[in-house]
DNA sequence: CGCGATCTTGATTCGTCTCAATCGGGGTGG
DNA sequence: CCACCCCGATTGAGACGAATCAAGATCGCG
């Protein structure tokens, strides 16, 4: 069921693509070596559940490549996405042993895992790790609060525009695509996943995307490939103050 | 304007009411002594703004008594509360020097403050502080994610019930009121503040409170004093699984 | 080529917002 | 001491936006 193919993947921390952004970012080379001893890779396929909410969680780790989602579900099936895990993001909570959310890989994904207990021990002896984890957690808290404004106060159209903004920003930061020209990227989520993120139905998501297309804010090629001719126009539709830091 | 009356208040950390829950919870007595040297108290009146979003923030601190709110505002005035700060909660973000949110005291409030730079220095030399701050930040992140489900997926009635649940829980934990009998507490927020927390209008808040009263889920004395005859009934209305840990 | 999954579009319903009037309690000043 | 005022809360009527229910359209894939 877990479809483990960990064996195939091995990597030196030094060459790791998330070396400078993950929880290990501040580690010195000797600290890295000790991490290297306790780490192992796991691969997940698109659609596969990494952890179920409530399950015993005996590892933590970092997303190396691919995308995962964090979701909460009510008894009657209503679901809300509460986090989007991108490469370098941390999964799991030191000091807690059951998962609070469902974690699902939405694309093929590779994780760099640590068994929880050895990691916790190492964390208590390695301030560089704890410091970095604090920093990352504070960033996530800011992102969650930002998202609370989206969920609580924005219209459906603004919600879609906000999501596109976030995806566009992230994509630009990966591709160093800082030119002011049109932004081009792929949506990493289905309409339904977008709806779960935005607190909408998938029909409303579809309608609002169509509306933004009709109004020339975006253009689509297929269902996933998006072009944004004017990023400031998109920011405007999101209801954010112009250039929220990215092009400052 | 800042209405400083700090002078009047002095307190030994040992006797501090939030000693065992705040950011200093894990400190040894020698560490406490050093904190004692750099701390100072500030008093705020109900309604007073502690910090404006975007302002330079040169202190951090803990709420000692009273309640404050964390809010975000869009240009057109729509506002969303993103945090409720209760005694022992931490204000400010080490490593950042402008405030990301408005902080407003909703009751008279006392804060235990530290100038940011000395606190940051002390934190880097005192793992006990950093550890506790990480733990508190992880808790806040969980709370924020819990709230995302409320904002994104719950109905107005469920939102009100969820808020009452949270306030009742907190109140019970303070008063050690663990009997199964009726819970009694005061709402620390106006209808408008509740609306800002819940992503609703104040009219809808008022209507739903009336509806819950009419249906016997709660009873009111005046506008703020609430009695909950059956807590499980309230949990049910909130859409949560029965007894979310409190009476487990 | 046809099947299924995903997405789009339409018609209608339902919930919450908006606008507006009224109520009630606590404090103030006459 | 009481009338008044002000602020917060309540209640109502109507409008609007998103959900729901229901067909189809498009794409990828076997």
Coordinates of C-alpha atoms (C1' of nucleotides) in Angstrom, one line a residue:
Chain A
X1 CA 0.0 0.0 0.0
X2 CA 2.7 2.5 0.9
X3 CA 4.5 1.7 -2.4
X4 CA 7.9 2.2 -1.0
X5 CA 10.7 2.7 -3.5
X6 CA 12.9 4.7 -1.3
X7 CA 15.9 2.5 -2.2
X8 CA 16.4 4.1 -5.6
X9 CA 16.9 7.6 -4.3
X10 CA 20.0 8.7 -2.6
X11 CA 21.4 12.1 -2.4
X12 CA 24.2 14.0 -0.7
X13 CA 22.8 16.9 1.5
X14 CA 25.4 19.2 -0.1
X15 CA 23.7 18.8 -3.5
X16 CA 20.2 18.8 -2.2
X17 CA 17.9 21.2 -4.1
X18 CA 16.3 22.4 -0.9
X19 CA 19.6 22.6 1.0
X20 CA 19.3 26.4 1.7
X21 CA 15.6 26.6 2.4
X22 CA 14.6 23.6 4.4
X23 CA 14.8 22.9 8.1
X24 CA 18.5 22.1 7.7
X25 CA 19.3 25.4 6.0
X26 CA 21.4 26.7 8.9
X27 CA 23.3 23.5 9.6
X28 CA 27.1 23.4 9.5
X29 CA 28.7 20.6 7.5
X30 CA 29.3 18.5 10.6
X31 CA 25.6 18.9 11.6
X32 CA 24.6 17.9 8.1
X33 CA 26.6 14.8 8.3
X34 CA 24.7 13.7 11.4
X35 CA 21.5 14.4 9.7
X36 CA 22.6 12.5 6.8
X37 CA 22.9 9.4 9.0
X38 CA 19.3 9.5 10.1
X39 CA 17.6 10.6 7.0
X40 CA 15.9 8.5 4.4
X41 CA 13.9 9.3 1.2
X42 CA 10.3 8.3 0.5
X43 CA 8.5 8.6 -2.8
X44 CA 4.8 9.2 -3.1
X45 CA 2.6 9.0 -6.2
X46 CA 0.1 11.7 -7.2
X47 CA -3.1 11.2 -5.2
X48 CA -1.4 9.1 -2.6
X49 CA -2.1 9.8 1.1
X50 CA 1.0 10.4 3.1
X51 CA -0.6 10.4 6.5
X52 CA -4.2 10.3 7.8
X53 CA -5.4 12.7 10.4
X54 CA -5.3 11.0 13.8
X55 CA -2.8 8.4 12.7
X56 CA 0.3 7.8 14.7
X57 CA 3.1 9.8 13.1
X58 CA 6.5 8.4 13.7
X59 CA 8.4 10.5 11.2
X60 CA 8.8 14.1 10.2
X61 CA 10.5 15.5 7.1
X62 CA 10.8 17.9 4.2
X63 CA 9.2 18.0 0.8
X64 CA 12.1 17.7 -1.7
X65 CA 10.1 17.8 -4.9
X66 CA 6.4 17.8 -5.8
X67 CA 3.4 19.2 -3.9
X68 CA 1.3 18.0 -1.1
X69 CA -1.8 19.4 0.7
X70 CA -2.8 19.6 4.3
X71 CA -6.6 19.2 4.7
X72 CA -9.2 19.0 7.5
X73 CA -12.5 17.1 7.1
X74 CA -15.8 17.4 9.0
X75 CA -17.9 14.3 9.7
X76 CA -20.3 15.2 6.9
X77 CA -17.5 15.4 4.4
X78 CA -17.0 19.2 4.1
X79 CA -13.2 19.7 3.7
X80 CA -11.0 22.6 4.0
X81 CA -7.4 22.8 2.8
X82 CA -5.3 24.4 5.5
X83 CA -1.9 24.2 3.9
X84 CA -0.1 23.8 0.6
X85 CA 3.3 22.0 1.0
X86 CA 5.9 23.0 -1.5
X87 CA 9.5 21.9 -1.9
X88 CA 11.4 22.7 1.3
X89 CA 8.3 22.8 3.5
X90 CA 8.3 20.8 6.7
X91 CA 5.9 18.0 7.5
X92 CA 5.0 17.0 11.0
X93 CA 5.2 18.5 14.5
X94 CA 8.0 17.6 16.9
X95 CA 6.6 16.9 20.3
X96 CA 3.3 15.5 19.0
X97 CA 2.8 11.9 17.9
X98 CA -0.5 11.9 16.0
X99 CA -1.1 13.8 12.8
X100 CA -3.6 16.6 13.1
X101 CA -4.4 16.8 9.3
X102 CA -4.6 14.6 6.3
X103 CA -1.5 15.0 4.1
X104 CA -2.0 14.1 0.5
X105 CA 0.5 14.2 -2.4
X106 CA -1.2 16.0 -5.3
X107 CA 1.7 15.4 -7.7
X108 CA 4.5 12.8 -7.5
X109 CA 6.5 13.7 -4.6
X110 CA 9.7 13.0 -2.8
X111 CA 10.2 13.5 0.9
X112 CA 13.4 13.6 3.0
X113 CA 12.3 11.9 6.2
X114 CA 13.6 11.5 9.7
X115 CA 12.3 9.2 12.4
X116 CA 10.7 11.4 14.9
X117 CA 12.6 10.5 18.1
X118 CA 16.1 10.7 16.7
X119 CA 15.2 14.0 15.0
X120 CA 13.8 15.4 18.3
X121 CA 16.9 14.4 20.1
X122 CA 19.1 16.0 17.5
X123 CA 16.9 19.1 17.5
X124 CA 17.4 19.6 21.2
X125 CA 21.2 19.4 20.7
X126 CA 21.3 21.5 17.6
X127 CA 20.1 25.1 18.0
X128 CA 20.5 25.7 14.3
X129 CA 17.7 23.3 13.5
X130 CA 15.4 24.6 16.2
X131 CA 16.0 28.2 15.1
X132 CA 15.3 27.4 11.5
X133 CA 12.2 25.5 12.4
X134 CA 10.9 28.4 14.5
X135 CA 11.5 30.8 11.6
X136 CA 9.7 28.5 9.2
X137 CA 6.8 28.0 11.6
X138 CA 6.4 31.8 12.0
X139 CA 6.3 32.1 8.2
X140 CA 3.6 29.5 8.0
X141 CA 1.7 31.2 10.7
X142 CA 1.8 34.5 8.7
X143 CA 0.7 32.6 5.6
X144 CA -2.2 31.0 7.5
X145 CA -3.3 34.4 8.8
X146 CA -3.1 35.9 5.4
X147 CA -5.3 33.1 4.2
X148 CA -7.8 33.7 7.0
X149 CA -8.5 37.1 5.4
X150 CA -9.0 35.5 2.0
X151 CA -11.4 32.9 3.5
X152 CA -13.3 35.3 5.7
X153 CA -13.7 38.5 3.7
X154 CA -13.0 38.0 0.0
X155 CA -15.5 37.4 -2.8
X156 CA -15.2 34.3 -5.0
X157 CA -13.5 36.2 -7.8
X158 CA -11.0 37.8 -5.3
X159 CA -10.3 34.4 -3.9
X160 CA -9.4 32.9 -7.2
X161 CA -7.3 35.9 -8.1
X162 CA -5.5 35.6 -4.7
X163 CA -4.7 31.9 -5.3
X164 CA -3.4 32.7 -8.8
X165 CA -1.3 35.4 -7.3
X166 CA 0.3 33.1 -4.8
X167 CA 1.0 30.4 -7.4
X168 CA 2.4 33.0 -9.8
X169 CA 4.7 34.4 -7.1
X170 CA 6.0 31.0 -6.1
X171 CA 6.6 30.1 -9.7
X172 CA 8.4 33.3 -10.4
X173 CA 10.6 32.9 -7.4
X174 CA 11.6 29.4 -8.6
X175 CA 12.2 30.4 -12.2
X176 CA 13.8 33.7 -11.3
X177 CA 11.3 35.1 -13.8
X178 CA 11.5 38.6 -12.6
X179 CA 10.8 40.3 -15.9
X180 CA 7.6 42.4 -16.0
X181 CA 6.4 40.6 -19.1
X182 CA 3.6 38.0 -19.0
X183 CA 3.8 35.3 -16.4
X184 CA 3.2 31.8 -17.4
X185 CA 2.6 28.8 -15.2
X186 CA 0.7 25.6 -14.6
X187 CA -2.0 25.2 -11.9
X188 CA -0.8 22.5 -9.6
X189 CA -4.3 21.8 -8.3
X190 CA -7.6 20.5 -9.7
X191 CA -10.6 22.7 -9.6
X192 CA -11.8 20.7 -6.7
X193 CA -8.6 21.1 -4.7
X194 CA -8.7 24.8 -5.5
X195 CA -12.3 24.9 -4.1
X196 CA -11.2 23.2 -1.0
X197 CA -8.4 25.7 -0.5
X198 CA -10.7 28.7 -1.1
X199 CA -13.8 27.6 0.7
X200 CA -15.9 27.4 -2.5
X201 CA -17.5 24.8 -4.6
X202 CA -15.8 23.5 -7.7
X203 CA -18.5 25.0 -9.9
X204 CA -17.9 28.4 -8.5
X205 CA -14.2 28.0 -9.1
X206 CA -14.8 27.1 -12.7
X207 CA -17.2 30.0 -13.2
X208 CA -14.9 32.5 -11.8
X209 CA -11.9 31.3 -13.8
X210 CA -14.0 31.6 -16.9
X211 CA -15.0 35.1 -15.9
X212 CA -11.4 36.2 -15.3
X213 CA -10.6 34.7 -18.7
X214 CA -13.5 36.5 -20.4
X215 CA -12.3 39.7 -18.8
X216 CA -8.8 39.3 -20.1
X217 CA -7.2 39.0 -16.6
X218 CA -5.8 35.6 -17.5
X219 CA -5.8 33.4 -20.5
X220 CA -5.9 29.6 -20.5
X221 CA -4.4 26.9 -22.7
X222 CA -6.0 23.6 -21.7
X223 CA -7.3 23.5 -18.2
X224 CA -4.1 24.0 -16.3
X225 CA -1.8 26.2 -18.3
X226 CA -2.2 29.9 -17.4
X227 CA -0.9 33.1 -18.8
X228 CA -1.1 36.4 -16.8
X229 CA -0.5 39.3 -19.2
X230 CA -0.5 42.0 -16.5
X231 CA 0.4 40.9 -12.9
X232 CA -0.7 44.2 -11.4
X233 CA -4.2 43.7 -12.9
X234 CA -4.3 40.4 -11.2
X235 CA -3.2 41.8 -7.9
X236 CA -6.0 44.4 -8.3
X237 CA -8.5 41.7 -8.8
X238 CA -7.2 40.0 -5.6
X239 CA -8.0 43.1 -3.6
X240 CA -4.5 43.3 -2.4
X241 CA -2.6 46.6 -2.4
X242 CA -0.5 46.7 -5.5
X243 CA 2.8 44.8 -5.5
X244 CA 2.8 43.0 -2.2
X245 CA 6.5 43.1 -1.8
X246 CA 7.5 40.8 -4.7
X247 CA 8.4 43.5 -7.2
X248 CA 9.2 46.2 -4.6
Chain B
X1 CA -1.3 59.3 23.8
X2 CA 0.3 56.1 24.9
X3 CA -1.0 56.7 28.4
X4 CA 1.9 55.1 30.0
X5 CA 1.4 54.2 33.6
X6 CA 4.0 51.4 33.7
X7 CA 5.6 52.8 36.8
X8 CA 2.8 51.7 39.1
X9 CA 3.1 48.0 38.1
X10 CA 6.0 45.9 39.3
X11 CA 6.0 42.2 39.8
X12 CA 8.4 39.4 40.6
X13 CA 8.5 36.8 37.8
X14 CA 8.1 34.1 40.5
X15 CA 4.7 35.4 41.4
X16 CA 3.6 36.1 37.8
X17 CA 0.2 34.7 37.0
X18 CA 1.4 33.6 33.5
X19 CA 4.7 32.3 34.8
X20 CA 4.1 28.7 33.8
X21 CA 2.5 29.3 30.4
X22 CA 4.2 32.2 28.8
X23 CA 7.4 32.3 26.7
X24 CA 9.4 32.2 29.9
X25 CA 7.7 29.0 31.1
X26 CA 10.7 26.8 30.9
X27 CA 13.3 29.2 32.3
X28 CA 15.3 28.4 35.3
X29 CA 15.6 30.9 38.1
X30 CA 18.8 32.3 36.9
X31 CA 17.4 32.8 33.4
X32 CA 14.3 34.4 35.0
X33 CA 16.6 36.9 36.8
X34 CA 18.1 38.0 33.5
X35 CA 14.7 38.4 32.0
X36 CA 13.6 40.4 35.0
X37 CA 16.3 42.9 34.2
X38 CA 15.1 43.7 30.7
X39 CA 11.4 43.5 31.2
X40 CA 9.0 46.3 31.8
X41 CA 5.2 46.4 32.1
X42 CA 2.8 48.4 30.0
X43 CA -0.8 49.1 30.6
X44 CA -3.4 49.6 27.8
X45 CA -7.0 50.7 28.1
X46 CA -9.9 49.0 26.5
X47 CA -10.1 50.1 22.9
X48 CA -6.5 51.3 22.7
X49 CA -4.4 50.3 19.8
X50 CA -1.2 48.6 20.9
X51 CA 0.5 48.6 17.5
X52 CA -0.5 49.6 14.0
X53 CA 0.2 47.2 11.1
X54 CA 3.3 48.4 9.3
X55 CA 4.6 50.4 12.2
X56 CA 8.1 49.8 13.5
X57 CA 8.0 47.3 16.3
X58 CA 10.7 47.7 18.8
X59 CA 9.4 45.5 21.5
X60 CA 7.9 42.0 22.0
X61 CA 6.0 40.7 25.0
X62 CA 3.4 38.7 26.7
X63 CA -0.2 39.5 27.6
X64 CA -0.4 39.3 31.4
X65 CA -4.0 40.1 31.9
X66 CA -6.8 41.3 29.6
X67 CA -7.5 40.5 26.0
X68 CA -6.2 41.8 22.7
X69 CA -7.0 41.1 19.1
X70 CA -4.9 40.8 16.0
X71 CA -6.6 42.1 12.8
X72 CA -6.0 42.7 9.2
X73 CA -7.7 45.3 7.1
X74 CA -8.2 45.7 3.4
X75 CA -8.0 49.1 1.7
X76 CA -11.8 49.3 1.4
X77 CA -12.2 48.7 5.1
X78 CA -13.1 45.0 5.2
X79 CA -11.4 43.6 8.3
X80 CA -10.7 40.1 9.5
X81 CA -9.5 39.1 12.9
X82 CA -6.6 36.7 12.7
X83 CA -5.9 36.1 16.3
X84 CA -7.3 36.5 19.8
X85 CA -4.6 37.2 22.4
X86 CA -5.2 35.9 25.9
X87 CA -3.1 36.0 29.0
X88 CA 0.2 34.3 28.4
X89 CA 0.0 34.8 24.6
X90 CA 3.1 36.3 22.9
X91 CA 3.0 39.5 20.9
X92 CA 5.5 40.2 18.2
X93 CA 7.9 38.4 15.9
X94 CA 11.6 38.1 16.7
X95 CA 13.6 38.7 13.6
X96 CA 11.1 41.1 12.0
X97 CA 10.9 44.8 12.8
X98 CA 7.6 46.0 11.5
X99 CA 4.2 44.8 12.7
X100 CA 2.2 42.7 10.3
X101 CA -1.2 43.2 12.0
X102 CA -3.0 45.7 14.1
X103 CA -3.0 44.8 17.7
X104 CA -5.9 46.3 19.8
X105 CA -6.7 45.9 23.4
X106 CA -10.4 45.0 23.7
X107 CA -10.3 45.1 27.5
X108 CA -8.0 46.8 29.9
X109 CA -4.8 45.0 29.5
X110 CA -1.3 44.6 31.0
X111 CA 1.7 43.5 28.9
X112 CA 5.1 42.3 30.0
X113 CA 7.4 43.8 27.4
X114 CA 11.0 43.3 26.3
X115 CA 12.9 45.5 24.0
X116 CA 13.3 43.5 20.8
X117 CA 17.0 43.5 20.4
X118 CA 18.0 42.5 24.0
X119 CA 15.3 39.8 23.8
X120 CA 16.6 38.5 20.6
X121 CA 20.1 38.3 22.0
X122 CA 18.8 36.5 25.1
X123 CA 16.8 34.1 23.0
X124 CA 19.8 33.1 21.0
X125 CA 21.7 32.3 24.2
X126 CA 18.8 30.7 26.0
X127 CA 17.4 27.6 24.3
X128 CA 14.6 27.3 26.9
X129 CA 13.1 30.5 25.5
X130 CA 13.4 29.5 21.9
X131 CA 12.0 26.1 22.6
X132 CA 9.0 27.5 24.4
X133 CA 8.4 30.0 21.7
X134 CA 8.5 27.3 19.0
X135 CA 6.0 25.3 21.0
X136 CA 3.7 28.3 21.4
X137 CA 4.0 29.2 17.7
X138 CA 3.1 25.6 16.7
X139 CA 0.0 25.8 18.9
X140 CA -1.0 29.1 17.3
X141 CA -0.5 27.6 13.9
X142 CA -2.8 24.7 14.8
X143 CA -5.4 27.2 16.1
X144 CA -5.1 29.3 12.9
X145 CA -5.7 26.2 10.8
X146 CA -8.6 25.1 12.9
X147 CA -10.0 28.6 12.3
X148 CA -9.5 28.2 8.5
X149 CA -12.0 25.4 8.6
X150 CA -14.5 27.6 10.5
X151 CA -14.1 30.5 8.1
X152 CA -14.1 28.4 4.9
X153 CA -16.7 25.7 5.5
X154 CA -19.0 26.4 8.4
X155 CA -22.4 28.1 8.3
X156 CA -23.2 31.3 10.3
X157 CA -24.8 29.3 13.1
X158 CA -21.9 26.8 13.3
X159 CA -19.5 29.7 13.3
X160 CA -21.2 31.3 16.3
X161 CA -21.4 28.0 18.1
X162 CA -17.7 27.4 17.4
X163 CA -16.7 30.7 18.9
X164 CA -18.8 30.1 22.0
X165 CA -17.2 26.7 22.3
X166 CA -13.7 28.3 22.2
X167 CA -14.6 31.0 24.7
X168 CA -16.3 28.4 27.0
X169 CA -13.3 26.1 26.9
X170 CA -10.8 28.8 27.7
X171 CA -13.0 30.1 30.5
X172 CA -13.4 26.6 32.0
X173 CA -9.7 26.0 31.8
X174 CA -9.1 29.2 33.8
X175 CA -11.8 28.6 36.4
X176 CA -11.1 24.9 36.7
X177 CA -14.8 24.6 36.1
X178 CA -14.7 20.9 35.1
X179 CA -18.1 20.0 36.4
X180 CA -20.6 18.8 33.7
X181 CA -23.2 21.3 34.9
X182 CA -24.1 24.5 33.0
X183 CA -21.2 26.7 31.9
X184 CA -21.4 30.4 32.5
X185 CA -19.2 33.1 31.1
X186 CA -19.0 36.6 29.6
X187 CA -18.4 37.3 26.0
X188 CA -15.1 39.3 25.8
X189 CA -16.1 40.7 22.4
X190 CA -18.7 43.0 20.9
X191 CA -21.0 41.7 18.2
X192 CA -18.9 43.6 15.7
X193 CA -15.6 42.0 16.9
X194 CA -17.3 38.6 16.8
X195 CA -18.3 39.3 13.2
X196 CA -14.7 40.3 12.3
X197 CA -13.5 37.1 13.8
X198 CA -16.1 34.9 12.1
X199 CA -16.1 36.6 8.6
X200 CA -19.8 37.6 9.1
X201 CA -21.7 40.9 9.5
X202 CA -22.7 42.0 12.9
X203 CA -26.4 41.7 12.0
X204 CA -25.9 38.0 11.1
X205 CA -24.0 37.5 14.4
X206 CA -26.9 39.0 16.3
X207 CA -29.5 37.0 14.4
X208 CA -27.7 33.7 15.0
X209 CA -27.2 34.4 18.7
X210 CA -30.9 35.1 19.0
X211 CA -31.6 31.9 17.1
X212 CA -29.4 29.8 19.4
X213 CA -31.2 31.5 22.4
X214 CA -34.6 30.7 20.9
X215 CA -33.6 27.1 20.4
X216 CA -32.4 26.8 24.0
X217 CA -28.8 26.1 23.1
X218 CA -27.7 29.1 25.2
X219 CA -29.4 31.7 27.4
X220 CA -28.5 35.3 27.8
X221 CA -28.5 37.8 30.6
X222 CA -27.9 41.2 29.2
X223 CA -25.9 41.2 26.0
X224 CA -22.7 39.6 27.3
X225 CA -23.5 37.1 30.0
X226 CA -24.0 33.6 28.6
X227 CA -25.2 30.3 30.1
X228 CA -24.7 27.0 28.3
X229 CA -27.0 24.4 29.8
X230 CA -25.6 21.5 27.8
X231 CA -22.1 21.8 26.4
X232 CA -22.4 18.8 24.1
X233 CA -25.4 20.3 22.5
X234 CA -23.3 23.4 21.8
X235 CA -20.5 21.2 20.3
X236 CA -23.1 19.6 18.1
X237 CA -24.2 22.9 16.8
X238 CA -20.6 23.8 16.1
X239 CA -20.3 20.8 13.8
X240 CA -17.4 19.4 15.8
X241 CA -17.1 15.8 16.8
X242 CA -18.4 15.5 20.4
X243 CA -16.0 16.6 23.2
X244 CA -13.0 17.8 21.3
X245 CA -10.6 16.8 24.1
X246 CA -11.7 19.0 26.9
X247 CA -13.8 16.4 28.8
X248 CA -12.0 13.4 27.4
Chain C
dC1 C1' -12.8 4.8 -30.8
dG2 C1' -15.1 5.0 -26.7
dC3 C1' -14.9 5.4 -21.8
dG4 C1' -14.2 7.9 -17.5
dA5 C1' -12.6 11.8 -15.1
dT6 C1' -12.5 16.6 -15.1
dC7 C1' -14.3 20.7 -16.2
dT8 C1' -17.9 23.9 -18.0
dT9 C1' -22.3 26.0 -18.2
dG10 C1' -27.2 26.6 -17.0
dA11 C1' -31.5 27.1 -13.8
dT12 C1' -32.9 27.5 -9.4
dT13 C1' -32.6 27.7 -4.4
dC14 C1' -30.9 29.2 -0.2
dG15 C1' -28.1 31.8 3.0
dT16 C1' -26.0 35.9 4.1
dC17 C1' -25.4 40.8 3.2
dT18 C1' -27.3 45.3 2.8
dC19 C1' -30.0 49.0 4.0
dA20 C1' -33.1 50.8 7.4
dA21 C1' -35.8 51.3 11.5
dT22 C1' -36.2 50.4 16.3
dC23 C1' -34.8 49.0 20.9
dG24 C1' -32.3 49.1 25.3
dG25 C1' -29.0 50.4 28.8
dG26 C1' -25.6 53.4 30.9
dG27 C1' -23.9 57.7 31.4
dT28 C1' -24.4 62.9 31.4
dG29 C1' -26.2 67.2 32.1
dG30 C1' -30.0 70.0 33.1
Chain D
dC1 C1' -33.8 62.6 39.8
dC2 C1' -35.2 62.3 35.4
dA3 C1' -35.0 63.3 30.4
dC4 C1' -32.0 62.8 26.9
dC5 C1' -28.5 61.0 24.1
dC6 C1' -25.4 57.7 22.4
dC7 C1' -23.7 53.3 21.4
dG8 C1' -24.3 48.7 20.9
dA9 C1' -27.6 45.4 19.8
dT10 C1' -31.9 43.7 17.7
dT11 C1' -35.1 42.9 14.1
dG12 C1' -37.2 43.3 9.4
dA13 C1' -37.5 43.5 4.2
dG14 C1' -35.3 43.0 0.1
dA15 C1' -31.2 42.2 -2.9
dC16 C1' -27.3 39.6 -4.2
dG17 C1' -23.9 36.0 -4.4
dA18 C1' -22.6 31.4 -4.0
dA19 C1' -24.5 26.6 -3.4
dT20 C1' -27.1 23.1 -5.3
dC21 C1' -28.9 20.2 -8.8
dA22 C1' -28.5 18.9 -13.4
dA23 C1' -26.9 18.5 -18.2
dG24 C1' -23.3 18.5 -21.4
dA25 C1' -18.4 19.4 -23.1
dT26 C1' -13.5 18.4 -23.3
dC27 C1' -9.5 16.0 -22.6
dG28 C1' -6.5 12.1 -21.8
dC29 C1' -6.0 7.3 -22.0
dG30 C1' -6.7 2.5 -22.6

